[in-house]
Amino acid sequence: MRPQLILIGAPGSGKGTQAKKLISEFGYNHVSTGDLLRAEIQKGSDLGERVKSILDAGNLVDDQTVLDLLNANCDIANSTYIFDGYPRNLEQSRALDSEVLKGASSKAIYFDVDLEILVERIVNRRVAMKSGEIYNLITRPPKTPGKCDVSGEDLVHRKDDTEETVRNRMNVFIENVEPVLAYYEQSGRLYRVKASESSTEVFEKIKNLITK
Ligand code: AP5
Ligand code: MG
């Protein structure tokens, strides 16, 4: 089976955008811990109630909760996944290997991006919850303002996409990312992609990397 793909990158670095493109061209399954947590919040489940204020503040949900959610939503023995937003710290990196992948081969792609450009990308993001489409008022506006091109549903401005929360999310990312990168580097699985260019250019680089 081809390697499982692990996307690592700052908020707004393009993980979700590239995951969508990879899925439509190569047919991976997508598992985004952020999307799974937001779905729980939207359902109003106990888990959703418990994590809501954590997401709104841009902090990390505890490792065990996220690991359980991930394991309940992927079947590694039978499918190849794109892990989007997991792992976020060293403990999660180890848990992904020992409790989810369990020996399945994997490649980690780090979206190396100039952090200064990310606040603008994020505050201008609008998302379609059902279709999963990701828009940007500047770089990828919908054809009809406020509506998804694919499903026609109303677009949403994520609650954690305010400038203040984005800055906290960036800090959380910076505090945790280095040991994650070192972990994948040491096991020869880390691939760095410059992710400040257009999403088409970034996609070409990722394609080269996964098809070689
Ligand atoms: P999550 O939903 O994963 O958010 P994130 O990691 O902050 O990443 P984003 O979704 O904001 O960015 P992205 O990289 O997907 O960028 P996108 O493609 O949308 O997590 C949210 C929260 O859930 C966390 O803060 C935490 O509370 C919790 N959580 C999740 N996972 C967890 C875990 N493992 N452990 C603990 N807690 C967890 O692009 C952004 C915008 O830029 C879009 O508008 C897009 O159109 C545009 N864009 C994308 N690429 C380009 C490009 N190349 N050029 C120009 N514009 C671009
Ligand atoms: Mg995302």
Short mmCIF file of C-alpha atoms and ligand atoms in Angstrom, two decimals:
data_model
loop_
_atom_site.label_atom_id
_atom_site.label_comp_id
_atom_site.label_asym_id
_atom_site.label_seq_id
_atom_site.Cartn_x
_atom_site.Cartn_y
_atom_site.Cartn_z
CA MET A 1 0.00 0.00 0.00
CA ARG A 2 1.25 3.57 -0.69
CA PRO A 3 2.46 5.57 2.32
CA GLN A 4 0.04 7.36 4.62
CA LEU A 5 0.55 11.15 4.34
CA ILE A 6 0.97 13.37 7.36
CA LEU A 7 0.54 17.12 6.76
CA ILE A 8 2.30 19.35 9.26
CA GLY A 9 2.05 23.12 9.10
CA ALA A 10 1.06 26.34 10.79
CA PRO A 11 -2.56 27.53 10.87
CA GLY A 12 -3.38 28.75 7.37
CA SER A 13 -0.36 27.11 5.75
CA GLY A 14 -2.67 25.29 3.32
CA LYS A 15 -3.05 21.79 4.79
CA GLY A 16 -6.80 21.59 4.11
CA THR A 17 -6.48 23.16 0.66
CA GLN A 18 -3.78 20.71 -0.44
CA ALA A 19 -5.57 17.75 1.14
CA LYS A 20 -8.62 18.51 -1.05
CA LYS A 21 -6.49 18.60 -4.18
CA LEU A 22 -4.67 15.38 -3.29
CA ILE A 23 -7.95 13.61 -2.63
CA SER A 24 -9.48 14.63 -5.93
CA GLU A 25 -6.38 13.63 -7.92
CA PHE A 26 -5.16 10.58 -6.01
CA GLY A 27 -8.17 9.37 -4.03
CA TYR A 28 -6.84 9.45 -0.47
CA ASN A 29 -9.13 9.51 2.55
CA HIS A 30 -8.98 12.71 4.58
CA VAL A 31 -8.87 12.87 8.34
CA SER A 32 -8.64 16.36 9.85
CA THR A 33 -8.76 16.46 13.65
CA GLY A 34 -9.88 20.10 13.46
CA ASP A 35 -12.84 19.15 11.24
CA LEU A 36 -13.72 16.20 13.52
CA LEU A 37 -13.68 18.44 16.61
CA ARG A 38 -15.77 21.14 14.89
CA ALA A 39 -18.30 18.46 13.82
CA GLU A 40 -18.64 17.38 17.48
CA ILE A 41 -19.21 21.01 18.50
CA GLN A 42 -21.83 21.43 15.80
CA LYS A 43 -23.63 18.23 16.89
CA GLY A 44 -23.67 19.52 20.48
CA SER A 45 -22.21 16.21 21.77
CA ASP A 46 -20.65 15.94 25.25
CA LEU A 47 -17.25 15.93 23.62
CA GLY A 48 -18.17 19.01 21.59
CA GLU A 49 -19.32 20.85 24.72
CA ARG A 50 -16.08 19.95 26.47
CA VAL A 51 -13.77 21.19 23.70
CA LYS A 52 -15.66 24.23 22.42
CA SER A 53 -13.95 26.87 24.53
CA ILE A 54 -10.54 25.30 23.83
CA LEU A 55 -10.98 25.63 20.06
CA ASP A 56 -12.44 29.11 20.39
CA ALA A 57 -9.32 30.20 22.27
CA GLY A 58 -6.98 28.48 19.80
CA ASN A 59 -5.44 26.10 22.35
CA LEU A 60 -4.80 22.37 21.93
CA VAL A 61 -7.34 19.78 23.03
CA ASP A 62 -5.80 17.10 25.28
CA ASP A 63 -3.85 14.35 23.52
CA GLN A 64 -6.01 11.38 24.61
CA THR A 65 -9.28 12.96 23.43
CA VAL A 66 -7.86 13.72 20.00
CA LEU A 67 -6.24 10.29 19.68
CA ASP A 68 -9.53 8.53 20.51
CA LEU A 69 -11.38 10.66 17.98
CA LEU A 70 -8.76 9.93 15.33
CA ASN A 71 -8.79 6.19 15.95
CA ALA A 72 -12.58 6.12 15.77
CA ASN A 73 -12.42 7.76 12.35
CA CYS A 74 -9.77 5.84 10.46
CA ASP A 75 -9.19 2.31 9.32
CA ILE A 76 -5.50 2.06 8.46
CA ALA A 77 -5.59 -1.62 7.53
CA ASN A 78 -7.84 -0.93 4.55
CA SER A 79 -7.25 2.68 3.43
CA THR A 80 -4.63 5.33 2.83
CA TYR A 81 -5.15 8.59 4.69
CA ILE A 82 -4.07 12.16 4.69
CA PHE A 83 -3.61 13.19 8.33
CA ASP A 84 -4.34 16.92 8.46
CA GLY A 85 -3.58 18.69 11.73
CA TYR A 86 -2.38 15.60 13.57
CA PRO A 87 0.19 15.29 15.14
CA ARG A 88 0.78 18.70 16.74
CA ASN A 89 3.29 17.80 19.42
CA LEU A 90 5.88 15.12 20.13
CA GLU A 91 3.52 12.96 22.19
CA GLN A 92 0.99 12.90 19.34
CA SER A 93 3.75 12.03 16.86
CA ARG A 94 4.70 8.98 18.94
CA ALA A 95 1.05 8.01 19.46
CA LEU A 96 0.35 8.19 15.73
CA ASP A 97 3.08 5.62 15.11
CA SER A 98 2.35 3.30 18.02
CA GLU A 99 -1.43 3.46 18.25
CA VAL A 100 -2.70 4.36 14.80
CA LEU A 101 -0.20 3.52 12.05
CA LYS A 102 1.19 0.45 13.84
CA GLY A 103 3.93 -0.17 11.28
CA ALA A 104 2.14 1.22 8.18
CA SER A 105 4.57 3.29 6.09
CA SER A 106 4.20 7.07 6.13
CA LYS A 107 5.63 10.32 4.81
CA ALA A 108 5.41 13.61 6.70
CA ILE A 109 5.13 16.80 4.64
CA TYR A 110 6.01 20.04 6.38
CA PHE A 111 4.43 23.18 4.92
CA ASP A 112 7.30 25.60 5.35
CA VAL A 113 5.67 29.01 5.06
CA ASP A 114 6.46 32.60 5.92
CA LEU A 115 4.37 33.09 9.10
CA GLU A 116 3.80 36.82 8.38
CA ILE A 117 1.45 36.04 5.49
CA LEU A 118 -0.79 33.71 7.45
CA VAL A 119 -2.95 36.10 9.45
CA GLU A 120 -4.23 37.69 6.26
CA ARG A 121 -4.90 34.29 4.68
CA ILE A 122 -6.85 33.15 7.71
CA VAL A 123 -9.00 36.19 8.42
CA ASN A 124 -10.09 36.09 4.76
CA ARG A 125 -10.90 32.39 4.79
CA ARG A 126 -14.51 31.23 4.39
CA VAL A 127 -15.45 27.56 4.55
CA ALA A 128 -18.34 25.34 3.48
CA MET A 129 -19.03 22.91 6.32
CA LYS A 130 -20.84 20.24 4.26
CA SER A 131 -18.83 20.19 1.03
CA GLY A 132 -15.53 20.96 2.80
CA GLU A 133 -14.61 23.58 0.18
CA ILE A 134 -12.18 26.25 1.39
CA TYR A 135 -12.37 29.78 -0.02
CA ASN A 136 -10.47 33.00 0.43
CA LEU A 137 -12.02 36.40 -0.15
CA ILE A 138 -8.81 37.55 -1.84
CA THR A 139 -7.15 34.56 -3.49
CA ARG A 140 -10.10 32.20 -4.05
CA PRO A 141 -13.42 34.01 -3.78
CA PRO A 142 -16.67 32.07 -4.35
CA LYS A 143 -18.55 32.87 -7.59
CA THR A 144 -21.58 34.08 -5.60
CA PRO A 145 -20.61 36.01 -2.47
CA GLY A 146 -21.28 33.99 0.70
CA LYS A 147 -22.27 30.78 -1.13
CA CYS A 148 -20.34 27.59 -1.89
CA ASP A 149 -19.72 27.06 -5.64
CA VAL A 150 -20.19 23.30 -5.25
CA SER A 151 -23.10 22.89 -2.81
CA GLY A 152 -24.70 26.36 -2.73
CA GLU A 153 -24.61 26.26 1.11
CA ASP A 154 -23.81 29.39 3.14
CA LEU A 155 -20.12 29.96 3.79
CA VAL A 156 -18.90 30.21 7.37
CA HIS A 157 -16.23 32.36 8.97
CA ARG A 158 -14.65 30.01 11.54
CA LYS A 159 -14.96 31.31 15.09
CA ASP A 160 -11.22 30.83 15.67
CA ASP A 161 -10.34 32.81 12.54
CA THR A 162 -10.17 36.19 14.25
CA GLU A 163 -6.85 38.01 14.31
CA GLU A 164 -6.45 37.63 18.09
CA THR A 165 -7.13 33.89 18.12
CA VAL A 166 -4.95 33.33 15.08
CA ARG A 167 -2.02 34.89 16.93
CA ASN A 168 -2.50 32.48 19.83
CA ARG A 169 -2.80 29.52 17.41
CA MET A 170 0.50 30.62 15.81
CA ASN A 171 2.20 30.75 19.22
CA VAL A 172 0.91 27.28 20.11
CA PHE A 173 2.24 26.03 16.78
CA ILE A 174 5.68 27.63 17.28
CA GLU A 175 5.97 26.20 20.80
CA ASN A 176 5.32 22.64 19.64
CA VAL A 177 6.52 22.13 16.08
CA GLU A 178 10.31 21.69 16.39
CA PRO A 179 10.28 18.36 18.27
CA VAL A 180 7.68 17.07 15.78
CA LEU A 181 9.93 17.93 12.84
CA ALA A 182 12.95 16.40 14.59
CA TYR A 183 10.97 13.19 15.23
CA TYR A 184 10.18 12.73 11.53
CA GLU A 185 13.62 13.87 10.41
CA GLN A 186 15.28 11.24 12.61
CA SER A 187 13.21 8.47 11.09
CA GLY A 188 13.90 9.69 7.52
CA ARG A 189 10.25 10.53 6.81
CA LEU A 190 10.33 14.33 6.71
CA TYR A 191 9.81 16.21 3.42
CA ARG A 192 9.78 20.00 3.45
CA VAL A 193 7.73 21.94 0.93
CA LYS A 194 7.95 25.72 0.51
CA ALA A 195 4.32 26.68 0.95
CA SER A 196 4.27 30.47 0.52
CA GLU A 197 3.62 30.28 -3.23
CA SER A 198 0.26 29.83 -4.98
CA SER A 199 -1.70 26.72 -4.08
CA THR A 200 -1.18 25.37 -7.64
CA GLU A 201 2.60 25.64 -7.27
CA VAL A 202 2.53 24.04 -3.83
CA PHE A 203 0.42 21.20 -5.20
CA GLU A 204 2.94 20.52 -8.00
CA LYS A 205 5.72 20.20 -5.43
CA ILE A 206 3.73 17.82 -3.27
CA LYS A 207 2.79 15.73 -6.30
CA ASN A 208 6.47 15.36 -7.25
CA LEU A 209 7.29 14.34 -3.76
CA ILE A 210 4.66 11.67 -3.34
CA THR A 211 4.99 10.15 -6.78
CA LYS A 212 8.76 9.64 -6.65
P1 AP5 B 1 -7.41 22.97 12.48
O1 AP5 B 1 -8.76 23.03 11.92
O2 AP5 B 1 -6.52 21.86 12.10
O3 AP5 B 1 -6.70 24.38 12.23
P2 AP5 B 1 -5.18 24.78 11.95
O4 AP5 B 1 -4.16 23.74 12.16
O5 AP5 B 1 -5.01 26.04 12.70
O6 AP5 B 1 -5.12 24.94 10.43
P3 AP5 B 1 -6.13 25.70 9.51
O7 AP5 B 1 -7.28 24.79 9.19
O8 AP5 B 1 -6.44 27.04 10.09
O9 AP5 B 1 -5.23 25.97 8.23
P4 AP5 B 1 -4.88 25.07 6.97
O10 AP5 B 1 -3.43 24.78 7.02
O11 AP5 B 1 -5.82 23.91 6.83
O12 AP5 B 1 -5.13 26.13 5.82
P5 AP5 B 1 -6.25 26.20 4.66
O13 AP5 B 1 -5.94 25.20 3.61
O14 AP5 B 1 -7.62 26.21 5.22
O15 AP5 B 1 -7.51 22.96 14.09
C1 AP5 B 1 -8.37 23.88 14.75
C2 AP5 B 1 -8.30 23.69 16.26
O16 AP5 B 1 -8.70 22.34 16.61
C3 AP5 B 1 -6.92 23.84 16.91
O17 AP5 B 1 -6.61 25.20 17.17
C4 AP5 B 1 -7.10 23.01 18.20
O18 AP5 B 1 -7.86 23.74 19.15
C5 AP5 B 1 -7.94 21.85 17.71
N1 AP5 B 1 -7.11 20.73 17.23
C6 AP5 B 1 -7.05 20.27 15.95
N2 AP5 B 1 -6.18 19.25 15.85
C7 AP5 B 1 -5.69 19.05 17.10
C8 AP5 B 1 -4.73 18.16 17.63
N3 AP5 B 1 -4.08 17.26 16.85
N4 AP5 B 1 -4.45 18.23 18.96
C9 AP5 B 1 -5.07 19.13 19.76
N5 AP5 B 1 -5.98 20.02 19.31
C10 AP5 B 1 -6.30 19.98 17.99
O19 AP5 B 1 -5.92 27.64 4.06
C11 AP5 B 1 -6.12 28.83 4.80
C12 AP5 B 1 -6.57 29.96 3.88
O20 AP5 B 1 -5.50 30.28 3.00
C13 AP5 B 1 -7.77 29.63 2.99
O21 AP5 B 1 -8.53 30.80 2.82
C14 AP5 B 1 -7.13 29.20 1.66
O22 AP5 B 1 -7.96 29.48 0.55
C15 AP5 B 1 -5.88 30.07 1.64
N6 AP5 B 1 -4.73 29.43 1.01
C16 AP5 B 1 -4.32 28.14 1.16
N7 AP5 B 1 -3.20 27.91 0.45
C17 AP5 B 1 -2.89 29.09 -0.14
C18 AP5 B 1 -1.82 29.51 -1.00
N8 AP5 B 1 -0.85 28.66 -1.35
N9 AP5 B 1 -1.79 30.81 -1.40
C19 AP5 B 1 -2.74 31.69 -1.01
N10 AP5 B 1 -3.80 31.36 -0.22
C20 AP5 B 1 -3.86 30.07 0.21
MG MG B 2 -7.41 23.15 7.97
#
